[in-house]
């Protein structure tokens, strides 16, 4: 079945540091890939997405490129801020018999210190 | 546009009581999903509907859990009787259709504590 694996957390960084959160997936066919963010006490918000190989999703300084050859969708940001502290979830949505449901990774907690 | 609306936002209830969580999806969305989030198990899909019809309820943990969608603008998730291990955040989400490129939008969640 479909699955998503994220790097183990938590991740702790200083403000203005470079961020990478690794995400790899297993799926039949060609899924769409998503990053969601959850701020403390809030719901999940879409951060960015990519729907086909080599697409780059970007938003709020975050980027991720859909790499079919390595089945990866790593999240990056060049300079993190304290306000980026949150839980980040990688997810895929496949077609076919999966009926379009989202499969999530386990989430990565990011804490950014001033 | 209004997003996915869930109620209640927070609920504390005693073991054995019935709990009903409510969801209003985004207008025009054909798919509705119920997810549960816990520290131990992360985000789990409980059930989802297409055009008000349940498609897959294999994630519903036990017979104590039930979900309905009587019309396109309303769904409920019911737990009866509730147990402490049901304490979690329950998210409702909706999507325009099952095309895999379409985004699934989440509500703010219902934070349930069973004591």
mmCIF file of C-alpha atoms in Angstrom:
data_model
loop_
_atom_site.group_PDB
_atom_site.id
_atom_site.type_symbol
_atom_site.label_atom_id
_atom_site.label_comp_id
_atom_site.label_asym_id
_atom_site.label_seq_id
_atom_site.Cartn_x
_atom_site.Cartn_y
_atom_site.Cartn_z
ATOM 1 C CA UNK A 1 0.000 0.000 0.000
ATOM 2 C CA UNK A 2 0.860 3.673 -0.061
ATOM 3 C CA UNK A 3 3.208 4.991 2.619
ATOM 4 C CA UNK A 4 5.185 8.099 3.532
ATOM 5 C CA UNK A 5 8.333 8.206 5.638
ATOM 6 C CA UNK A 6 9.633 11.421 7.182
ATOM 7 C CA UNK A 7 12.886 12.068 8.952
ATOM 8 C CA UNK A 8 12.829 11.557 12.665
ATOM 9 C CA UNK A 9 12.342 14.634 14.785
ATOM 10 C CA UNK A 10 12.277 16.810 16.650
ATOM 11 C CA UNK A 11 14.408 19.293 14.756
ATOM 12 C CA UNK A 12 15.797 22.276 16.643
ATOM 13 C CA UNK A 13 17.385 25.180 14.785
ATOM 14 C CA UNK A 14 18.518 28.718 15.409
ATOM 15 C CA UNK A 15 16.826 31.555 13.584
ATOM 16 C CA UNK A 16 18.154 32.067 10.028
ATOM 17 C CA UNK A 17 19.464 28.499 9.794
ATOM 18 C CA UNK A 18 18.853 26.299 6.745
ATOM 19 C CA UNK A 19 16.103 23.715 7.055
ATOM 20 C CA UNK A 20 15.726 20.335 5.382
ATOM 21 C CA UNK A 21 13.065 17.810 6.322
ATOM 22 C CA UNK A 22 13.373 14.592 4.368
ATOM 23 C CA UNK A 23 10.366 12.784 2.970
ATOM 24 C CA UNK A 24 10.224 9.628 0.869
ATOM 25 C CA UNK A 25 7.204 7.750 -0.349
ATOM 26 C CA UNK A 26 5.952 4.463 -1.725
ATOM 27 C CA UNK A 27 2.937 4.457 -3.993
ATOM 28 C CA UNK A 28 1.488 2.758 -7.004
ATOM 29 C CA UNK A 29 1.235 5.000 -10.015
ATOM 30 C CA UNK A 30 2.050 8.680 -9.847
ATOM 31 C CA UNK A 31 0.737 10.358 -6.716
ATOM 32 C CA UNK A 32 0.487 14.031 -5.899
ATOM 33 C CA UNK A 33 2.644 15.129 -2.984
ATOM 34 C CA UNK A 34 1.874 17.641 -0.269
ATOM 35 C CA UNK A 35 3.397 19.325 2.734
ATOM 36 C CA UNK A 36 1.007 20.366 5.485
ATOM 37 C CA UNK A 37 1.903 22.450 8.530
ATOM 38 C CA UNK A 38 0.264 22.395 11.947
ATOM 39 C CA UNK A 39 0.912 25.301 14.289
ATOM 40 C CA UNK A 40 0.387 24.726 18.021
ATOM 41 C CA UNK A 41 -3.280 24.275 18.867
ATOM 42 C CA UNK A 42 -4.406 24.610 15.271
ATOM 43 C CA UNK A 43 -5.508 22.432 12.372
ATOM 44 C CA UNK A 44 -3.553 21.351 9.309
ATOM 45 C CA UNK A 45 -2.845 23.921 6.628
ATOM 46 C CA UNK A 46 -1.570 23.196 3.167
ATOM 47 C CA UNK A 47 1.952 24.561 2.823
ATOM 48 C CA UNK A 48 2.758 23.486 -0.736
ATOM 49 C CA UNK A 49 2.145 20.733 -3.241
ATOM 50 C CA UNK A 50 3.423 19.176 -6.470
ATOM 51 C CA UNK A 51 1.376 17.053 -8.820
ATOM 52 C CA UNK A 52 3.936 15.581 -11.214
ATOM 53 C CA UNK A 53 7.571 14.637 -11.442
ATOM 54 C CA UNK A 54 10.079 17.522 -11.351
ATOM 55 C CA UNK A 55 7.422 19.984 -10.223
ATOM 56 C CA UNK A 56 8.557 22.365 -7.500
ATOM 57 C CA UNK A 57 6.052 23.534 -4.932
ATOM 58 C CA UNK A 58 6.809 26.720 -3.028
ATOM 59 C CA UNK A 59 5.175 28.946 -0.438
ATOM 60 C CA UNK A 60 6.327 31.309 2.323
ATOM 61 C CA UNK A 61 9.984 30.639 1.498
ATOM 62 C CA UNK A 62 9.554 26.865 1.676
ATOM 63 C CA UNK A 63 10.266 24.680 -1.342
ATOM 64 C CA UNK A 64 10.026 21.009 -2.262
ATOM 65 C CA UNK A 65 10.725 19.243 -5.556
ATOM 66 C CA UNK A 66 8.934 16.069 -6.664
ATOM 67 C CA UNK A 67 11.732 13.590 -7.447
ATOM 68 C CA UNK A 68 10.301 10.484 -9.052
ATOM 69 C CA UNK A 69 13.670 8.774 -9.469
ATOM 70 C CA UNK A 70 14.346 8.901 -5.731
ATOM 71 C CA UNK A 71 10.660 8.878 -4.665
ATOM 72 C CA UNK A 72 11.322 11.907 -2.517
ATOM 73 C CA UNK A 73 9.779 15.287 -1.694
ATOM 74 C CA UNK A 74 12.156 16.969 0.741
ATOM 75 C CA UNK A 75 11.104 20.252 2.334
ATOM 76 C CA UNK A 76 13.654 23.091 2.432
ATOM 77 C CA UNK A 77 13.842 26.677 3.597
ATOM 78 C CA UNK A 78 16.898 28.870 3.347
ATOM 79 C CA UNK A 79 16.389 30.892 6.516
ATOM 80 C CA UNK A 80 13.938 29.810 9.189
ATOM 81 C CA UNK A 81 12.147 32.112 11.600
ATOM 82 C CA UNK A 82 10.807 31.558 15.094
ATOM 83 C CA UNK A 83 7.317 31.711 13.605
ATOM 84 C CA UNK A 84 8.084 28.582 11.545
ATOM 85 C CA UNK A 85 8.012 26.469 14.698
ATOM 86 C CA UNK A 86 5.332 23.871 14.008
ATOM 87 C CA UNK A 87 4.765 20.250 13.033
ATOM 88 C CA UNK A 88 5.308 19.476 9.347
ATOM 89 C CA UNK A 89 3.582 16.580 7.611
ATOM 90 C CA UNK A 90 4.472 15.101 4.259
ATOM 91 C CA UNK A 91 1.558 13.405 2.496
ATOM 92 C CA UNK A 92 0.622 11.781 -0.770
ATOM 93 C CA UNK A 93 -2.633 11.462 -2.604
ATOM 94 C CA UNK A 94 -2.830 8.681 -5.165
ATOM 95 C CA UNK A 95 -5.482 7.864 -7.684
ATOM 96 C CA UNK A 96 -6.844 4.487 -8.639
ATOM 97 C CA UNK A 97 -8.139 2.284 -5.870
ATOM 98 C CA UNK A 98 -6.928 4.687 -3.178
ATOM 99 C CA UNK A 99 -9.927 6.852 -4.073
ATOM 100 C CA UNK A 100 -7.981 10.038 -3.520
ATOM 101 C CA UNK A 101 -7.388 9.739 0.213
ATOM 102 C CA UNK A 102 -4.344 11.362 1.831
ATOM 103 C CA UNK A 103 -1.653 9.189 3.364
ATOM 104 C CA UNK A 104 0.494 11.043 5.908
ATOM 105 C CA UNK A 105 3.973 10.653 7.269
ATOM 106 C CA UNK A 106 4.450 10.673 11.011
ATOM 107 C CA UNK A 107 5.181 14.400 11.213
ATOM 108 C CA UNK A 108 8.329 16.303 12.130
ATOM 109 C CA UNK A 109 8.365 18.776 14.998
ATOM 110 C CA UNK A 110 10.395 21.889 14.216
ATOM 111 C CA UNK A 111 11.460 24.308 16.933
ATOM 112 C CA UNK A 112 13.285 27.505 15.980
ATOM 113 C CA UNK A 113 15.085 29.474 18.687
ATOM 114 C CA UNK A 114 15.892 33.205 18.479
ATOM 115 C CA UNK B 1 -14.904 31.568 1.466
ATOM 116 C CA UNK B 2 -15.590 29.675 4.651
ATOM 117 C CA UNK B 3 -13.360 26.717 5.276
ATOM 118 C CA UNK B 4 -14.262 23.397 6.841
ATOM 119 C CA UNK B 5 -16.156 24.109 10.034
ATOM 120 C CA UNK B 6 -16.037 21.746 12.994
ATOM 121 C CA UNK B 7 -17.775 21.783 16.342
ATOM 122 C CA UNK B 8 -17.191 21.609 19.182
ATOM 123 C CA UNK B 9 -13.595 22.856 19.197
ATOM 124 C CA UNK B 10 -12.992 21.394 22.638
ATOM 125 C CA UNK B 11 -14.917 18.769 24.563
ATOM 126 C CA UNK B 12 -14.267 17.160 27.904
ATOM 127 C CA UNK B 13 -16.554 14.292 28.771
ATOM 128 C CA UNK B 14 -16.761 11.428 31.201
ATOM 129 C CA UNK B 15 -16.130 7.843 30.233
ATOM 130 C CA UNK B 16 -19.296 6.155 29.039
ATOM 131 C CA UNK B 17 -20.916 9.295 27.691
ATOM 132 C CA UNK B 18 -21.907 9.767 24.080
ATOM 133 C CA UNK B 19 -19.854 12.216 22.048
ATOM 134 C CA UNK B 20 -21.001 13.772 18.778
ATOM 135 C CA UNK B 21 -18.614 15.725 16.594
ATOM 136 C CA UNK B 22 -19.953 17.825 13.747
ATOM 137 C CA UNK B 23 -18.557 18.982 10.446
ATOM 138 C CA UNK B 24 -19.630 21.311 7.655
ATOM 139 C CA UNK B 25 -17.491 20.806 4.542
ATOM 140 C CA UNK B 26 -16.607 23.491 2.042
ATOM 141 C CA UNK B 27 -19.521 24.126 -0.286
ATOM 142 C CA UNK B 28 -19.224 22.207 -3.541
ATOM 143 C CA UNK B 29 -16.827 19.608 -2.192
ATOM 144 C CA UNK B 30 -17.822 16.028 -2.950
ATOM 145 C CA UNK B 31 -15.415 14.235 -0.640
ATOM 146 C CA UNK B 32 -15.435 14.361 3.146
ATOM 147 C CA UNK B 33 -12.857 12.742 5.402
ATOM 148 C CA UNK B 34 -12.632 12.119 9.148
ATOM 149 C CA UNK B 35 -9.107 11.811 10.591
ATOM 150 C CA UNK B 36 -7.925 11.201 14.139
ATOM 151 C CA UNK B 37 -4.628 12.493 15.508
ATOM 152 C CA UNK B 38 -2.853 11.070 18.538
ATOM 153 C CA UNK B 39 0.737 11.245 19.724
ATOM 154 C CA UNK B 40 1.134 7.485 19.486
ATOM 155 C CA UNK B 41 -0.441 6.831 16.093
ATOM 156 C CA UNK B 42 -0.169 10.158 14.288
ATOM 157 C CA UNK B 43 -2.859 10.975 11.727
ATOM 158 C CA UNK B 44 -5.219 8.107 10.931
ATOM 159 C CA UNK B 45 -8.001 8.114 8.376
ATOM 160 C CA UNK B 46 -11.175 6.874 10.018
ATOM 161 C CA UNK B 47 -13.721 7.092 7.218
ATOM 162 C CA UNK B 48 -14.496 9.026 4.080
ATOM 163 C CA UNK B 49 -17.564 9.826 2.032
ATOM 164 C CA UNK B 50 -18.191 10.614 -1.592
ATOM 165 C CA UNK B 51 -21.445 12.380 -2.417
ATOM 166 C CA UNK B 52 -22.703 11.566 1.090
ATOM 167 C CA UNK B 53 -22.042 7.824 0.692
ATOM 168 C CA UNK B 54 -19.423 6.125 2.905
ATOM 169 C CA UNK B 55 -16.665 4.755 0.683
ATOM 170 C CA UNK B 56 -14.206 3.272 3.143
ATOM 171 C CA UNK B 57 -14.742 2.888 6.877
ATOM 172 C CA UNK B 58 -11.943 0.406 7.457
ATOM 173 C CA UNK B 59 -10.191 2.900 9.722
ATOM 174 C CA UNK B 60 -13.045 3.123 12.211
ATOM 175 C CA UNK B 61 -11.538 1.554 15.305
ATOM 176 C CA UNK B 62 -14.558 -0.150 16.825
ATOM 177 C CA UNK B 63 -18.315 -0.458 16.714
ATOM 178 C CA UNK B 64 -18.439 2.332 19.255
ATOM 179 C CA UNK B 65 -17.606 4.716 16.412
ATOM 180 C CA UNK B 66 -20.124 5.663 13.755
ATOM 181 C CA UNK B 67 -20.279 8.377 11.114
ATOM 182 C CA UNK B 68 -23.070 9.756 8.993
ATOM 183 C CA UNK B 69 -23.471 12.264 6.245
ATOM 184 C CA UNK B 70 -27.177 12.999 5.816
ATOM 185 C CA UNK B 71 -26.586 15.732 3.242
ATOM 186 C CA UNK B 72 -23.835 17.475 1.331
ATOM 187 C CA UNK B 73 -23.287 20.120 3.988
ATOM 188 C CA UNK B 74 -23.208 18.133 7.214
ATOM 189 C CA UNK B 75 -21.517 15.116 8.760
ATOM 190 C CA UNK B 76 -21.277 13.684 12.247
ATOM 191 C CA UNK B 77 -18.853 11.369 13.989
ATOM 192 C CA UNK B 78 -20.312 9.701 17.053
ATOM 193 C CA UNK B 79 -18.601 7.766 19.819
ATOM 194 C CA UNK B 80 -20.849 5.754 22.118
ATOM 195 C CA UNK B 81 -19.819 4.897 24.753
ATOM 196 C CA UNK B 82 -16.655 6.988 24.961
ATOM 197 C CA UNK B 83 -13.467 5.695 26.609
ATOM 198 C CA UNK B 84 -10.308 7.500 27.792
ATOM 199 C CA UNK B 85 -8.330 6.017 24.889
ATOM 200 C CA UNK B 86 -10.579 7.938 22.494
ATOM 201 C CA UNK B 87 -8.956 11.174 23.658
ATOM 202 C CA UNK B 88 -7.509 12.724 20.525
ATOM 203 C CA UNK B 89 -7.940 15.502 18.013
ATOM 204 C CA UNK B 90 -10.537 14.665 15.381
ATOM 205 C CA UNK B 91 -10.208 16.445 12.052
ATOM 206 C CA UNK B 92 -12.767 16.759 9.341
ATOM 207 C CA UNK B 93 -11.542 17.535 5.829
ATOM 208 C CA UNK B 94 -13.067 17.992 2.397
ATOM 209 C CA UNK B 95 -12.035 17.978 -1.234
ATOM 210 C CA UNK B 96 -13.631 18.998 -4.492
ATOM 211 C CA UNK B 97 -13.223 15.555 -6.045
ATOM 212 C CA UNK B 98 -10.935 12.581 -5.886
ATOM 213 C CA UNK B 99 -8.556 13.838 -8.574
ATOM 214 C CA UNK B 100 -5.294 13.304 -6.853
ATOM 215 C CA UNK B 101 -3.965 16.752 -7.592
ATOM 216 C CA UNK B 102 -6.737 18.453 -5.685
ATOM 217 C CA UNK B 103 -6.039 19.724 -2.223
ATOM 218 C CA UNK B 104 -7.798 18.308 0.821
ATOM 219 C CA UNK B 105 -8.734 21.117 3.219
ATOM 220 C CA UNK B 106 -8.854 20.535 6.951
ATOM 221 C CA UNK B 107 -10.925 22.037 9.708
ATOM 222 C CA UNK B 108 -9.473 23.321 12.956
ATOM 223 C CA UNK B 109 -10.203 20.041 14.707
ATOM 224 C CA UNK B 110 -12.262 18.892 17.673
ATOM 225 C CA UNK B 111 -10.046 18.351 20.712
ATOM 226 C CA UNK B 112 -11.645 15.534 22.712
ATOM 227 C CA UNK B 113 -10.700 14.543 26.249
ATOM 228 C CA UNK B 114 -12.444 11.581 27.883
ATOM 229 C CA UNK B 115 -11.859 11.344 31.626
#
